[in-house]
Amino acid sequence: MTSSAALLRELRGIRPTYGAAAEAGKERLLAALALRELRTPALLSAYHEDLLFLVAFPGSERVRVRANAQLDGIARRVASLGAAGQAAFASTGIAGSVSRYAIGHPIAELVCADDPAAVEIDWSSVDDPARFDELIALVLSDAERESLGVGMPTRRWLARAQRRDAASTLQWLLKAGDALPAAERSRFAVAWDQAGVPVKWRLDGSARSVTLNRIEVRAPALRTGFRRLSDPLVRHVTAPLTAIERLPRGRAVRVIDVARSALAARCREVHAMNQANPDEVYLADLGEGVQLAVIGVLPAQRLLLEANYGYVLLSNGVPIGYGGVSPLSRQANTGINVFDPFRGSEATYLWAQTLRAFRSLFGVRRFIVNGYQFGAGNAEAILSGAYWFYYRLGFRPTSTEHQRLAEAEAARLQADGGRSPAATLRQLARGDLVLDLPDWSDADAFDEAALDHLGTVVARQLSLQPHWSRRDGARALATEVARACGIHLHRRAVQERAAFERLAPLVAALPAWTSWPRAERAALGVMLLSKGAVQEAPYARSAVAHPRFFRELAHLLAASVRRTQAP
């Protein structure tokens, strides 16, 4: 009898191929594997990956239905491996496994609402007990705070203090935080994330597991093959992508839920997903059943100067990858992460389509990939040689030193083959890679490292105000800037006014900005307000259309950096 390992090797080889014979082969292999026990974690993991691949990229409806049905049995299979086997799946997100990580407050609420008994504080992984106690103290009475941590460990103290009907200490803490007054709830959420609350989350048959998390599709796209990039990347990216829609709130909420689950089950989180804005989710049709969901951030949680979005790639409703994009004036920082089961599909083409969607949405003219994406503090990226994925597509280093090193190493690889030494890849990862589109100008380059100095610029401007209160100073400064821009702040929405107040000190810091033509000042004022609009995309597009503010601010920040570095 053919071994299970041999069947899985055959399935792994045939899964990216299509046609009648290939589909018949897949059906035969799935039928055989459905009857096997798969007694090792390695075999079960490979089987699980193949099933996900076949649901995301099916060649026939029969194969897709069979693969879906077999995914339903994964939790049972994991349980059958016993404690040692189950431990091998820790934090993989597979149904039947346990994920352990420091969970963000919005995600903790989401997960606990599903099944409060399935998720609990992981007491053995509390790294900062003092900060954790500070979080707990926020929901206690004054008398209780005096006793917390006195005479017994916090865990035992909470066992006596929490509601008797609480399914878990985690549920009690979340509910107690949610019962606070509005201002204190916000403080509690911030303190939660600062405390890094670790949890143990039993996924069992959870719909949030990697195994089962997906958006149902009525008519799945059936594959006949995988797409390859035929045009140079720049030409592909600059071609407008028109099949993009902003989702109505109901559909947006579902997409956000699936995106959050795809990351949380794998013990990952992204700020834009945690603070997702259900009024700003764009869905781009990338063809062949693949969709790109671009998810904006709630107005109160946005970055000061950059726009910020998370994204998830879906193929026939299955999350296959994720990332983020942060437009800043005419450039955007981004990157891509394809989940392991879906590597070997059409990652290059989908990355090109993703950049095309970003160009169409925001109008940016340069894409930046930071070193982490291809190796800076990222051992997995070094091992995979991720640098060359970007380089072969046309991304290039910004420094002359790295340009020369990359050219020499690329020539060596072409001549000799093999792999790049890890030391070389780590050296290349010390800088960024960029893709410049035809309308890019170096005059629009904004050093992202200088963003750390924005607060210093703001502090200097507030120090010039005759107010002890920083808030009063910021409002007075915003009033001055608004007057010069022809903006009536009192007529604007609360979040628009708040965004204007945050950005106004940066405007006031620019030399002679009040002498700009009236039309430029008016456009600047509208742009500042749009940072706090319901959707942030208009701000990103306005920043592309009106670059003067960012150019002058970049020069100002560069000078600030030089002063900081001076002996």
XYZ file of C-alpha atoms in Angstrom:
567
model
C 0.000 0.000 0.000
C 1.262 3.486 -0.869
C 2.405 5.329 2.253
C 0.675 8.474 3.470
C 3.903 10.403 2.963
C 4.043 9.278 -0.679
C 0.420 10.303 -1.249
C 1.135 13.729 0.210
C 4.239 14.161 -1.927
C 2.169 13.362 -5.000
C -0.546 15.803 -3.939
C 2.016 18.556 -3.309
C 3.374 18.045 -6.807
C -0.004 18.008 -8.549
C -1.822 20.741 -6.627
C -0.583 23.706 -8.773
C -1.438 21.926 -12.033
C -4.769 21.982 -13.806
C -6.784 20.143 -16.442
C -9.025 17.063 -16.403
C -6.242 14.624 -15.580
C -4.862 16.798 -12.786
C -8.294 17.255 -11.203
C -8.974 13.530 -11.351
C -5.619 12.950 -9.683
C -6.425 15.412 -6.921
C -9.775 13.730 -6.278
C -8.119 10.308 -6.101
C -5.472 11.518 -3.659
C -7.963 13.342 -1.452
C -10.180 10.265 -1.297
C -7.210 8.129 -0.264
C -5.932 10.612 2.323
C -9.383 10.981 3.875
C -9.030 7.351 5.036
C -5.522 7.721 6.495
C -4.771 8.571 10.110
C -1.734 10.836 9.444
C -0.118 10.108 12.785
C 2.654 12.734 12.764
C 2.409 16.536 12.955
C 4.552 16.869 9.817
C 2.176 14.770 7.720
C -0.930 16.465 9.092
C 0.584 19.926 8.550
C 1.373 19.171 4.901
C -2.127 17.759 4.388
C -3.694 20.867 5.973
C -1.662 23.202 3.747
C -2.652 21.311 0.612
C -6.336 21.417 1.511
C -6.194 25.183 2.013
C -4.405 25.603 -1.309
C -7.055 23.569 -3.120
C -9.886 25.645 -1.609
C -8.155 28.912 -2.510
C -7.051 27.853 -6.012
C -9.451 25.074 -7.120
C -9.417 23.599 -10.580
C -12.839 21.994 -10.180
C -15.843 22.364 -7.912
C -15.629 18.686 -6.906
C -12.073 19.094 -5.616
C -12.987 22.296 -3.787
C -15.995 20.702 -2.063
C -13.966 17.652 -1.051
C -11.098 19.780 0.301
C -13.529 21.935 2.281
C -15.160 18.877 3.803
C -11.798 17.447 4.823
C -10.780 20.718 6.456
C -13.807 20.316 8.727
C -12.126 17.241 10.200
C -8.752 18.828 10.986
C -9.551 19.655 14.635
C -10.420 16.003 15.264
C -7.205 14.880 13.598
C -5.109 17.260 15.725
C -6.807 16.008 18.897
C -6.036 12.402 17.919
C -2.286 13.121 18.013
C -2.277 13.444 21.807
C -0.614 16.126 23.906
C 2.819 15.867 22.279
C 1.392 16.031 18.776
C -0.885 18.925 19.646
C 2.056 20.849 21.108
C 3.731 20.751 17.692
C 0.887 22.885 16.332
C 1.153 25.547 19.052
C 0.508 29.064 17.704
C 0.002 27.862 14.114
C -3.678 28.794 14.166
C -4.777 25.357 12.936
C -8.139 24.161 14.223
C -7.533 22.103 17.366
C -4.365 24.004 18.315
C -3.635 26.600 20.990
C -2.320 30.060 20.093
C -0.339 31.992 22.716
C 0.596 35.641 22.330
C 0.166 39.144 23.733
C -3.223 40.074 22.332
C -4.383 43.601 21.486
C -7.470 44.937 23.227
C -9.797 45.042 20.167
C -8.849 41.479 19.212
C -9.249 40.221 22.780
C -12.799 41.569 22.806
C -13.507 39.911 19.465
C -12.178 36.496 20.462
C -13.686 36.507 23.935
C -17.121 37.372 22.563
C -17.101 34.148 20.505
C -16.359 31.739 23.344
C -15.174 33.293 26.628
C -14.177 29.887 28.003
C -11.807 29.254 25.068
C -9.427 32.110 25.841
C -7.714 32.898 29.135
C -4.819 34.915 30.514
C -1.544 33.032 30.070
C -0.194 33.725 33.546
C 3.131 31.992 32.913
C 3.889 34.522 30.156
C 3.163 37.790 31.983
C 6.419 39.663 31.319
C 5.742 42.833 33.323
C 3.697 42.033 36.456
C 3.808 45.630 37.692
C 2.297 47.023 34.495
C -0.255 44.198 34.447
C -1.307 45.112 37.989
C -1.656 48.758 36.879
C -4.091 47.613 34.195
C -6.151 45.609 36.665
C -6.200 48.512 39.117
C -8.061 50.631 36.560
C -11.236 48.545 37.058
C -11.030 48.272 40.853
C -12.455 50.415 43.641
C -10.110 52.519 45.774
C -10.268 50.013 48.626
C -9.483 47.121 46.304
C -6.464 48.898 44.833
C -4.916 49.103 48.301
C -5.074 45.315 48.646
C -4.112 44.235 45.120
C -0.823 42.364 45.244
C -0.650 42.392 49.047
C -0.208 39.009 50.720
C -1.014 36.880 47.689
C -0.234 36.655 43.945
C -2.415 38.689 41.618
C -3.839 35.536 40.041
C -5.168 34.251 43.378
C -6.443 37.708 44.351
C -8.411 38.001 41.119
C -9.910 34.538 41.587
C -11.580 35.931 44.707
C -12.468 39.329 43.221
C -13.992 38.484 39.853
C -17.657 37.757 39.253
C -18.585 34.202 40.120
C -20.258 33.586 36.763
C -17.308 34.801 34.676
C -16.236 32.150 32.171
C -12.615 33.260 32.554
C -10.527 35.924 34.242
C -9.927 37.418 30.810
C -13.660 37.803 30.207
C -14.133 39.413 33.614
C -11.314 41.905 32.998
C -12.633 42.836 29.555
C -16.188 43.246 30.796
C -15.034 45.298 33.784
C -13.083 47.566 31.450
C -16.053 47.924 29.134
C -18.228 48.983 32.082
C -16.033 52.007 32.827
C -17.107 55.537 31.821
C -16.221 56.436 28.220
C -13.020 58.399 28.958
C -11.765 55.685 31.303
C -12.568 52.981 28.735
C -10.183 54.634 26.297
C -7.499 54.782 28.976
C -8.114 51.110 29.795
C -7.697 50.080 26.137
C -4.381 51.943 25.905
C -3.159 50.443 29.183
C -4.146 46.966 27.940
C -1.941 47.256 24.885
C 0.918 48.695 26.944
C 0.693 45.804 29.406
C 1.010 43.223 26.619
C -1.656 40.882 28.001
C -0.669 37.293 27.099
C -3.401 34.751 26.385
C -3.933 31.077 25.668
C -6.547 30.690 22.952
C -7.954 27.219 22.246
C -9.048 27.268 18.628
C -10.726 23.828 18.613
C -13.290 24.119 15.779
C -13.210 27.910 15.748
C -14.343 29.694 12.603
C -11.425 32.068 13.286
C -8.852 29.306 12.881
C -6.553 29.274 9.860
C -8.376 26.101 8.870
C -11.896 27.531 8.688
C -11.578 31.322 8.427
C -12.877 32.540 5.092
C -15.577 34.552 3.358
C -18.132 32.342 1.669
C -18.333 32.828 -2.088
C -21.361 31.944 -4.205
C -19.517 31.147 -7.407
C -15.858 30.252 -6.838
C -13.434 30.965 -9.664
C -12.002 27.745 -11.073
C -8.397 27.815 -12.199
C -6.768 26.638 -15.383
C -3.312 27.872 -14.361
C -1.410 30.643 -12.630
C -0.787 34.090 -14.026
C 2.674 35.443 -14.672
C 3.753 39.068 -14.993
C 4.303 39.718 -18.705
C 4.971 43.486 -18.641
C 7.718 45.241 -16.701
C 6.449 45.964 -13.206
C 6.403 49.752 -13.661
C 4.235 49.511 -16.775
C 1.853 47.116 -15.038
C 1.542 49.268 -11.913
C 0.847 52.505 -13.769
C -2.081 51.012 -15.724
C -5.242 52.155 -13.867
C -7.173 49.462 -11.995
C -10.831 50.450 -12.200
C -12.422 47.460 -10.448
C -12.199 48.992 -6.955
C -15.210 49.697 -4.741
C -15.688 51.044 -1.241
C -17.746 48.459 0.605
C -20.975 49.243 2.418
C -20.587 48.922 6.168
C -22.144 45.465 6.473
C -19.764 43.852 3.986
C -16.846 45.890 5.343
C -17.405 44.573 8.874
C -17.278 40.989 7.584
C -14.041 41.624 5.672
C -12.459 43.254 8.731
C -13.482 40.273 10.849
C -11.869 37.778 8.479
C -8.699 39.894 8.164
C -8.322 40.191 11.931
C -8.881 36.473 12.397
C -6.325 35.588 9.707
C -3.666 37.437 11.702
C -4.767 36.724 15.273
C -4.889 32.954 14.795
C -1.275 33.161 13.580
C -0.358 35.338 16.598
C 0.113 38.462 14.496
C -1.508 41.874 14.638
C -1.393 45.058 12.566
C -2.391 48.477 13.914
C -4.623 49.220 10.929
C -6.524 45.956 11.438
C -6.884 46.448 15.199
C -8.207 49.994 14.682
C -10.080 49.208 11.469
C -12.560 51.708 10.082
C -15.738 49.969 8.823
C -16.511 53.086 6.794
C -13.314 52.762 4.769
C -12.740 49.332 3.315
C -11.939 49.099 -0.391
C -12.233 45.874 -2.353
C -10.210 45.533 -5.548
C -10.943 42.727 -7.994
C -7.563 41.296 -9.041
C -9.082 38.651 -11.310
C -9.406 34.846 -11.132
C -11.297 35.006 -7.832
C -8.593 37.035 -6.048
C -9.566 40.185 -4.165
C -7.542 42.781 -2.319
C -9.216 44.333 0.727
C -7.613 47.641 1.758
C -8.656 48.617 5.286
C -8.458 52.156 6.655
C -7.982 53.322 10.248
C -10.514 55.008 12.538
C -10.036 58.807 12.484
C -9.029 59.040 16.161
C -6.349 56.337 15.729
C -4.573 57.635 12.615
C -0.888 58.480 12.324
C 0.050 62.148 12.498
C 1.363 62.673 8.958
C 1.131 59.432 7.027
C -2.057 57.777 5.881
C -2.169 54.162 7.048
C -3.931 51.051 5.734
C -3.803 47.330 6.300
C -4.660 44.884 3.583
C -5.525 41.249 3.119
C -5.452 39.187 -0.068
C -8.336 36.745 -0.524
C -8.574 33.971 -3.084
C -12.055 32.487 -3.351
C -12.650 33.990 0.090
C -9.582 32.388 1.720
C -7.003 34.794 3.229
C -3.733 34.065 1.402
C -1.582 37.045 2.429
C -1.524 40.410 4.131
C 0.447 43.612 4.556
C 0.136 47.334 4.954
C 0.609 50.530 2.988
C 1.367 54.003 4.344
C 1.086 56.785 1.754
C 3.181 59.842 2.619
C 2.975 62.680 0.100
C 3.965 61.090 -3.243
C 5.541 57.944 -1.820
C 4.149 54.922 -0.005
C 5.768 52.389 2.312
C 4.526 48.853 1.783
C 5.385 45.152 1.713
C 3.781 41.755 1.228
C 3.515 38.600 3.325
C 2.125 35.475 1.646
C 0.975 32.808 4.095
C 2.967 29.565 3.878
C 0.287 27.299 2.346
C -0.051 29.588 -0.677
C 3.558 30.062 -1.674
C 4.281 28.668 -5.105
C 1.097 30.116 -6.582
C 1.248 33.537 -8.269
C 2.781 35.800 -5.610
C 4.705 37.941 -8.099
C 1.627 38.695 -10.165
C -0.501 39.426 -7.099
C 2.136 41.764 -5.695
C 2.133 43.653 -8.995
C -1.664 43.860 -8.873
C -1.549 45.036 -5.262
C 0.824 47.887 -6.134
C -1.390 48.731 -9.094
C -4.372 49.031 -6.764
C -2.420 51.298 -4.411
C -1.370 53.508 -7.305
C -4.994 53.727 -8.464
C -6.327 54.452 -4.965
C -3.756 56.976 -3.773
C -1.871 58.215 -6.842
C 1.578 57.662 -5.276
C 4.667 57.732 -7.479
C 7.232 55.772 -5.457
C 6.934 52.557 -3.448
C 9.295 51.904 -0.533
C 9.999 48.531 1.065
C 11.806 48.697 4.412
C 14.668 46.383 5.260
C 12.648 44.226 7.647
C 10.668 42.865 4.708
C 13.824 41.341 3.246
C 16.035 40.630 6.221
C 16.668 43.362 8.821
C 15.918 41.500 12.047
C 13.980 38.927 10.016
C 15.734 35.545 9.845
C 12.962 34.024 7.744
C 13.429 36.693 5.054
C 17.186 36.049 4.995
C 16.621 32.312 4.663
C 14.166 32.744 1.780
C 16.310 35.322 -0.032
C 13.365 37.737 -0.052
C 15.644 40.564 -1.224
C 15.807 39.088 -4.705
C 12.014 38.833 -4.981
C 11.874 42.633 -4.893
C 15.107 43.255 -6.817
C 14.152 41.091 -9.794
C 10.927 43.063 -10.120
C 12.776 46.369 -10.408
C 13.066 47.604 -6.820
C 16.478 49.178 -6.187
C 18.490 50.367 -3.164
C 18.579 54.082 -2.440
C 22.219 54.195 -1.330
C 25.120 54.043 -3.779
C 26.945 51.536 -1.571
C 24.032 49.125 -1.608
C 23.448 49.637 -5.333
C 27.005 48.527 -6.061
C 26.812 45.566 -3.702
C 23.471 44.427 -5.177
C 24.728 44.725 -8.763
C 27.864 42.741 -7.969
C 25.948 40.015 -6.136
C 23.307 39.801 -8.890
C 26.066 39.375 -11.482
C 27.728 36.680 -9.373
C 24.465 34.771 -8.979
C 23.811 34.927 -12.709
C 27.289 33.596 -13.464
C 27.715 31.018 -10.700
C 24.201 30.258 -9.441
C 23.733 29.204 -5.839
C 22.486 31.396 -3.018
C 23.571 34.705 -1.580
C 25.507 34.482 1.697
C 23.442 35.486 4.710
C 26.016 38.158 5.562
C 25.525 39.792 2.155
C 21.735 39.763 2.525
C 21.956 41.254 6.006
C 24.168 44.040 4.679
C 21.710 44.771 1.859
C 18.856 44.824 4.382
C 20.384 47.819 6.176
C 18.678 50.108 3.666
C 15.363 50.379 1.837
C 14.370 49.288 -1.643
C 12.324 51.604 -3.869
C 10.331 51.332 -7.070
C 10.124 54.671 -8.889
C 7.288 55.251 -11.346
C 7.738 57.502 -14.423
C 6.208 60.588 -12.750
C 8.387 60.372 -9.637
C 10.729 63.274 -8.790
C 13.499 63.082 -6.211
C 12.332 66.509 -5.024
C 9.431 64.659 -3.360
C 11.596 62.233 -1.369
C 10.632 62.278 2.317
C 13.066 60.626 4.742
C 10.880 58.362 6.871
C 13.482 58.342 9.652
C 12.818 62.061 10.088
C 9.227 61.323 11.153
C 10.579 60.654 14.652
C 11.365 64.384 14.878
C 7.821 65.612 14.214
C 7.104 65.816 17.920
C 10.134 68.042 18.445
C 8.862 70.462 15.807
C 5.422 70.511 17.417
C 6.935 71.078 20.877
C 8.944 74.045 19.605
C 5.851 75.690 18.114
C 3.768 75.159 21.266
C 6.577 76.620 23.368
C 6.060 79.908 21.532
C 2.406 80.097 22.561
C 1.421 82.153 25.654
C -0.465 79.237 27.222
C 0.419 76.894 30.078
C -1.995 74.316 28.690
C -0.636 72.467 25.679
C -4.186 71.899 24.468
C -4.996 75.604 24.638
C -1.770 76.395 22.821
C -2.556 73.883 20.079
C -6.051 75.308 19.622
C -4.782 78.866 19.446
C -2.197 77.872 16.873
C -4.820 75.981 14.862
C -7.026 79.088 14.877
C -4.187 81.172 13.436
C -3.428 78.616 10.726
C -7.121 78.201 9.884
C -7.555 81.951 9.514
C -4.624 82.125 7.051
C -6.122 79.193 5.096
C -9.614 80.661 5.009
C -11.022 77.790 7.075
C -13.866 78.193 9.608
C -12.980 75.472 12.115
C -16.141 75.856 14.185
C -18.181 74.662 11.212
C -16.216 71.442 10.786
C -16.792 67.962 12.246
C -15.089 67.081 15.540
C -12.557 64.669 14.006
C -11.698 67.134 11.221
C -10.999 69.852 13.799
C -8.893 67.434 15.835
C -6.797 66.501 12.796
C -6.345 70.155 11.892
C -5.160 70.956 15.422
C -2.627 68.107 15.361
C -1.133 69.217 12.039
C -1.312 72.989 12.454
C 1.975 73.282 14.432
C 3.825 71.646 11.535
C 2.396 74.226 9.153
C 3.237 77.101 11.495
C 6.845 75.881 11.655
C 7.364 76.385 7.917
C 9.193 79.618 7.065
C 7.076 82.214 5.256
C 4.204 79.821 4.597
C 1.710 82.664 5.091
C 3.112 84.280 1.934
C 2.034 81.332 -0.218
C -0.609 82.192 -2.817
C -4.112 82.209 -1.371
C -5.157 79.211 -3.477
C -2.273 77.126 -2.117
C -3.107 78.046 1.462
C -6.769 77.208 0.888
C -5.830 73.818 -0.585
C -3.518 73.196 2.368
C -6.331 73.882 4.816
C -8.660 71.470 3.050
C -5.930 68.817 3.096
C -5.383 69.199 6.843
C -9.111 68.805 7.498
C -9.285 65.712 5.312
C -6.868 63.918 7.674
C -9.811 63.627 10.051
C -12.501 62.857 7.472
C -14.502 59.640 7.594
C -12.219 58.201 4.911
C -8.484 58.969 4.834
C -7.958 58.344 1.100
C -8.922 61.925 0.130
C -6.089 63.141 2.377
C -3.619 60.779 0.683
C -4.701 61.943 -2.783
C -4.637 65.599 -1.734
C -1.081 65.120 -0.453
C -0.054 63.930 -3.919
C -1.754 66.874 -5.608
C -0.283 69.504 -3.250
C 3.323 68.528 -2.450
C 4.670 71.915 -1.313
C 3.812 71.368 2.360
C 5.631 68.021 2.440
C 8.667 69.272 0.525
C 9.194 72.183 2.898
C 8.479 70.066 5.959
C 11.035 67.475 4.773
C 13.688 70.215 4.572
C 12.725 71.485 8.028
C 12.953 68.001 9.540
C 16.303 67.350 7.861
C 17.656 70.477 9.534
C 16.235 69.306 12.863
C 17.947 65.941 12.448
C 21.282 67.634 11.694
C 20.994 69.775 14.823
C 20.241 66.690 16.904
C 23.263 64.855 15.537
C 25.638 67.801 15.917
C 28.297 67.344 18.648
